[in-house]
Amino acid sequence: MCTSTSARLILHNKHKNNMKRRLGIKGNASFPATTNHSNSTLHSCMKAPKITKKKIAAPTALAKKGVLRSNESATAATAKTNKTLLESHEDSNLLNAPRTRGRDDDSLSRFPNFNSPGGILRGLDYGGTLTFALSGSIIAAQSGLDVFGCSMVAMITAVGGGTIRDAVFLARRPFWTSETEYIWMSIITGFLTFFTWPTVLDWKEERRLSIANVNNDIVKGGTSTDRTKKNTYYDELDFALDTLDAIGLSAFAIIGAQNGVRAGMPMIVSAICGMATSTFGGLTRDVLCGRPVRIVHSNAEIYAQPALAGAVTYLGAKGMNLSPGLRIGSAIFVCLGSRFMAVKHDVKLHTWETKEDNDGLGVAIRK
């Protein structure tokens, strides 16, 4: 195939001059008749560009069609993505949703806000984290741990449930590896609680004594019964802490259930994820502090059962296609209400009282 007419002419003239020198032809003498074949070849080459142009035009047209089709595909994909985003909630700070679909508007927002149920839930989650860290540090200090141990136990109490949920049930990285504010909130809260809570306890004791003196419930040199009342004194501070703890319990249960749903888990597993998120941090705390695990002992009123009830309520409301606000609100109402009733009426589960006999084997008697 000829590349261009001018290039072919140059090559032809050069070849022609070389042939003249070999044949001994000088000046402008005519070339032998046998060169007509070369001339015909030259003429055929001069016509070649038209054929070449036609052959090049075909792939160019195909390329243009391919570009148009690619642009059409990209436009369709962009329109589909925009439609998916429009169907999702307007909050752009949502986390932990599948990348293949838009967000549900009850998904957890990245930071607290009042624009969506997920934003309010995130605020309750922050409050629960601070409350759990506070209680974890107090229990650790009462168990004899130092300031470092109290700070670590505070963090474990606050994020331990979510860590077990992610690592054991959902087989993924713990949430706090990307949301590091939970680490800072829990550690700082535990550290400050270690140094400030003794002052709060002194203030609480002084207030108790003043109220008791007004009511003539304590006299100088009180009896053992008075000391028992001292240990069981329940005031507004205890009520506030129990309320905040119950709110955090509710928020953690809902968030755990949401994570189970997003991971595609069955309903029963999602409910367990909710209960684990809200209670397994305290379970780990009790083990580290050498205390009876609260959620499996009846030393205090029921705790894990309200969390499980809240998670099941959320999942049931989601299955009924209720609005996000109703899902979260109903779950909080059930968990918070059942926890309040348990504290008020000292609701505990049945246990067996073990009496030792001479052989030390014991006889189990249900009470």
XYZ file of C-alpha atoms in Angstrom:
367
model
C 0.000 0.000 0.000
C 1.295 3.506 -0.864
C 1.873 5.834 1.992
C 1.541 9.089 0.026
C 1.839 10.304 -3.576
C 4.769 12.612 -2.929
C 6.760 9.933 -1.142
C 6.097 7.476 -3.968
C 7.203 10.017 -6.571
C 10.463 10.634 -4.746
C 11.160 6.914 -4.485
C 10.239 6.387 -8.129
C 12.561 9.149 -9.403
C 15.397 7.869 -7.274
C 14.891 4.366 -8.583
C 14.687 5.681 -12.116
C 18.002 7.561 -11.791
C 19.693 4.474 -10.377
C 18.464 2.387 -13.304
C 19.795 4.991 -15.762
C 23.237 4.866 -14.193
C 23.280 1.086 -14.385
C 22.142 1.033 -18.004
C 24.520 3.833 -18.958
C 21.846 6.265 -20.034
C 22.940 9.877 -19.815
C 21.113 13.187 -19.667
C 17.417 13.321 -20.491
C 17.455 10.275 -22.706
C 14.275 8.292 -22.687
C 13.959 5.315 -20.412
C 13.438 1.903 -22.002
C 9.941 0.720 -22.696
C 10.186 -1.768 -19.875
C 9.801 1.152 -17.513
C 6.178 1.516 -18.534
C 5.391 -1.029 -15.844
C 6.877 1.313 -13.267
C 4.912 4.204 -14.671
C 1.734 2.196 -14.465
C 2.615 1.279 -10.930
C 3.113 4.965 -10.164
C -0.301 5.812 -11.604
C -1.910 3.072 -9.595
C -0.236 4.432 -6.481
C -1.499 7.894 -7.234
C -5.040 6.511 -7.181
C -4.444 4.592 -3.972
C -5.203 7.389 -1.538
C -8.889 7.207 -2.472
C -8.986 3.536 -1.514
C -6.933 4.207 1.593
C -9.280 6.993 2.592
C -12.243 4.665 2.338
C -10.523 1.988 4.419
C -9.552 4.464 7.146
C -12.982 6.058 7.239
C -14.666 2.818 8.317
C -12.806 2.332 11.627
C -13.130 6.044 12.365
C -16.893 5.831 12.050
C -16.958 2.740 14.240
C -14.842 4.512 16.820
C -17.258 7.433 16.818
C -20.167 5.056 17.312
C -18.287 3.392 20.201
C -17.687 6.741 21.863
C -21.341 7.639 21.496
C -22.390 4.339 23.008
C -19.941 4.804 25.896
C -21.301 8.280 26.532
C -24.857 6.943 26.472
C -23.926 4.199 28.984
C -22.198 6.692 31.277
C -25.200 9.019 31.101
C -27.586 6.181 31.936
C -25.409 5.073 34.877
C -25.240 8.633 36.185
C -29.005 9.024 35.921
C -29.516 5.724 37.765
C -27.140 6.798 40.527
C -28.860 10.168 40.881
C -32.237 8.444 41.068
C -30.941 6.128 43.808
C -29.549 9.034 45.775
C -32.805 10.945 45.458
C -34.693 7.956 46.802
C -32.413 7.870 49.821
C -32.479 10.350 52.678
C -31.056 13.803 52.117
C -28.582 13.422 54.971
C -25.164 12.986 53.287
C -23.321 11.953 56.452
C -24.790 8.461 56.806
C -22.618 5.441 57.602
C -22.499 1.678 57.214
C -24.990 1.287 54.347
C -24.423 -1.038 51.380
C -22.795 0.698 48.409
C -25.200 -0.944 45.968
C -28.269 0.971 47.094
C -29.323 4.242 48.643
C -29.622 4.966 52.320
C -32.639 4.313 54.442
C -33.521 7.459 56.303
C -33.319 5.691 59.665
C -29.651 4.855 59.122
C -27.169 6.239 61.601
C -25.845 9.710 60.766
C -22.153 10.429 61.102
C -22.694 13.183 63.662
C -25.637 14.186 65.863
C -28.278 16.432 64.325
C -31.989 17.158 64.606
C -32.704 16.819 60.890
C -33.338 13.074 60.819
C -34.129 10.176 63.159
C -30.625 8.867 62.498
C -29.112 12.143 63.657
C -31.086 12.067 66.897
C -30.130 8.433 67.401
C -26.462 9.363 66.998
C -26.848 11.960 69.750
C -28.372 9.360 72.063
C -25.515 7.052 71.135
C -22.969 9.676 72.212
C -24.817 10.171 75.491
C -24.881 6.439 76.136
C -21.162 6.190 75.415
C -20.373 8.849 78.027
C -22.705 7.261 80.583
C -21.295 3.755 80.078
C -17.739 5.084 80.364
C -18.695 6.888 83.585
C -20.176 3.782 85.188
C -17.280 1.633 84.006
C -14.717 3.929 85.589
C -16.654 4.067 88.880
C -16.933 0.279 89.135
C -13.269 -0.150 88.214
C -12.213 2.349 90.886
C -14.370 0.602 93.487
C -12.667 -2.668 92.501
C -9.215 -1.210 93.235
C -7.947 -0.391 89.734
C -5.617 2.558 89.194
C -6.239 5.532 86.943
C -4.952 3.739 83.834
C -7.056 0.672 84.572
C -10.132 2.813 85.154
C -9.628 4.609 81.845
C -9.231 1.319 79.987
C -12.257 -0.248 81.663
C -14.266 2.882 80.852
C -13.399 2.499 77.173
C -14.132 -1.239 77.207
C -17.501 -0.661 78.862
C -18.435 1.967 76.276
C -17.280 0.244 73.073
C -16.888 -3.389 74.120
C -20.386 -4.409 73.087
C -20.031 -2.967 69.589
C -16.581 -4.517 69.298
C -17.879 -8.006 70.080
C -20.806 -7.459 67.705
C -18.551 -6.485 64.813
C -15.731 -8.968 65.406
C -17.760 -12.033 66.427
C -21.217 -11.761 64.895
C -20.567 -9.673 61.767
C -16.896 -10.615 61.063
C -15.630 -7.110 60.294
C -13.442 -4.371 61.752
C -14.706 -2.799 64.981
C -16.545 0.442 64.341
C -14.213 2.571 66.490
C -11.258 1.974 64.147
C -12.831 4.539 61.807
C -14.974 6.463 64.319
C -12.171 7.284 66.732
C -14.189 9.857 68.649
C -15.640 7.001 70.694
C -12.180 6.125 71.984
C -11.452 9.717 72.990
C -14.851 10.230 74.617
C -14.645 7.074 76.707
C -11.008 7.412 77.791
C -11.318 11.093 78.743
C -14.568 10.406 80.607
C -12.980 7.539 82.536
C -9.926 9.601 83.393
C -11.926 12.580 84.665
C -14.356 10.368 86.574
C -11.500 8.750 88.481
C -10.469 12.121 89.950
C -13.832 13.890 90.266
C -16.240 11.196 91.407
C -14.956 11.036 95.034
C -15.972 14.680 95.399
C -19.414 13.829 94.030
C -19.715 10.977 96.532
C -18.793 13.306 99.406
C -21.403 15.812 98.290
C -23.980 13.025 97.972
C -23.214 11.755 101.490
C -23.498 15.215 102.995
C -26.830 15.702 101.303
C -28.063 12.334 102.524
C -27.096 13.138 106.094
C -28.797 16.510 105.991
C -32.031 15.008 104.678
C -31.853 12.204 107.237
C -31.369 14.650 110.102
C -34.343 16.699 108.980
C -36.501 13.574 108.901
C -35.055 12.338 112.216
C -34.053 9.043 110.604
C -30.534 9.084 111.998
C -29.252 9.865 115.443
C -25.734 10.201 116.660
C -24.052 6.790 116.712
C -26.538 5.146 114.364
C -27.297 1.428 114.326
C -26.563 -1.150 111.657
C -30.023 -0.502 110.219
C -29.026 3.129 109.674
C -25.897 2.038 107.876
C -27.985 -0.218 105.649
C -30.165 2.775 104.759
C -27.014 4.700 103.961
C -25.894 2.094 101.466
C -29.321 1.868 99.787
C -29.980 5.604 99.620
C -31.439 6.522 96.214
C -31.587 10.176 95.251
C -32.009 12.356 92.179
C -28.416 11.737 91.082
C -28.974 7.979 91.032
C -32.225 8.505 89.143
C -30.468 10.702 86.574
C -27.690 8.148 86.070
C -30.180 5.299 85.717
C -32.178 7.335 83.195
C -29.120 8.173 81.100
C -27.992 4.566 81.312
C -31.411 3.370 80.107
C -31.344 5.842 77.202
C -27.901 4.609 76.208
C -29.099 1.019 76.546
C -31.971 1.770 74.153
C -29.782 3.545 71.605
C -27.161 0.799 71.629
C -29.825 -1.893 71.180
C -31.307 -0.118 68.150
C -27.928 0.537 66.547
C -26.873 -3.072 67.067
C -30.084 -4.312 65.432
C -29.555 -1.902 62.520
C -26.047 -3.233 61.962
C -27.366 -6.778 61.904
C -30.004 -5.856 59.324
C -27.480 -4.068 57.093
C -25.202 -7.094 57.230
C -28.059 -9.263 55.948
C -28.449 -11.260 59.169
C -31.660 -13.077 60.127
C -33.987 -11.397 62.570
C -32.882 -13.458 65.555
C -29.207 -12.698 64.888
C -29.971 -8.991 64.453
C -31.799 -9.021 67.791
C -28.799 -10.665 69.456
C -26.562 -8.028 67.865
C -28.724 -5.374 69.522
C -28.532 -7.017 72.927
C -24.788 -7.648 72.609
C -24.072 -4.058 71.608
C -25.804 -2.702 74.696
C -24.725 -5.255 77.338
C -21.517 -7.073 76.401
C -19.373 -4.056 77.277
C -20.638 -4.308 80.843
C -20.104 -8.074 80.737
C -16.438 -7.551 79.866
C -16.144 -4.865 82.549
C -17.443 -7.211 85.246
C -15.039 -9.970 84.197
C -12.047 -7.607 84.305
C -13.072 -6.238 87.712
C -13.697 -9.686 89.199
C -17.397 -9.056 89.801
C -20.418 -11.293 89.094
C -21.574 -10.584 85.561
C -24.660 -8.439 85.953
C -26.672 -9.631 82.957
C -26.548 -13.301 84.053
C -26.920 -12.809 87.817
C -29.935 -11.536 89.743
C -27.914 -9.411 92.138
C -29.703 -6.450 90.573
C -32.812 -5.885 88.496
C -33.048 -7.211 84.927
C -30.856 -5.421 82.394
C -30.262 -7.449 79.233
C -33.945 -8.322 78.780
C -35.092 -4.688 78.204
C -32.306 -4.297 75.629
C -33.423 -7.455 73.828
C -37.035 -6.271 73.944
C -36.036 -2.937 72.402
C -34.098 -4.627 69.585
C -36.994 -6.982 68.818
C -39.422 -4.047 68.822
C -37.284 -2.162 66.308
C -37.019 -5.188 64.026
C -40.755 -5.834 64.262
C -41.544 -2.206 63.422
C -39.180 -2.381 60.460
C -40.881 -5.555 59.271
C -44.220 -3.719 59.433
C -42.755 -0.940 57.248
C -43.389 1.753 59.816
C -41.735 5.126 59.397
C -38.166 5.504 60.697
C -39.281 7.788 63.485
C -41.856 5.270 64.692
C -39.347 2.424 64.514
C -36.815 4.192 66.684
C -39.407 5.785 68.962
C -41.245 2.528 69.660
C -37.996 0.687 70.403
C -36.856 3.396 72.816
C -40.271 3.411 74.509
C -40.214 -0.357 75.074
C -36.613 -0.540 76.262
C -36.741 2.583 78.406
C -40.139 1.737 79.856
C -39.277 -1.850 80.748
C -35.998 -0.760 82.310
C -37.787 1.905 84.376
C -40.351 -0.612 85.611
C -37.595 -3.072 86.500
C -35.811 -0.462 88.627
C -38.999 0.768 90.271
C -40.326 -2.675 91.194
C -36.949 -4.410 91.602
C -37.779 -7.014 88.955
C -35.397 -9.973 89.003
C -35.406 -13.400 87.415
C -35.723 -16.567 89.464
C -32.554 -18.181 90.761
C -31.656 -21.229 92.805
C -30.424 -20.852 96.325
C -27.720 -23.395 97.038
C -27.443 -24.835 100.526
C -24.324 -26.811 101.369
C -24.709 -30.174 103.043
C -22.131 -32.221 104.876
C -20.609 -33.504 101.652
C -20.321 -30.026 100.215
C -22.378 -30.949 97.170
C -25.294 -28.643 98.000
C -29.005 -28.920 97.394
C -30.540 -26.581 94.820
C -33.816 -25.065 95.925
C -35.622 -22.714 93.614
C -36.802 -19.554 95.275
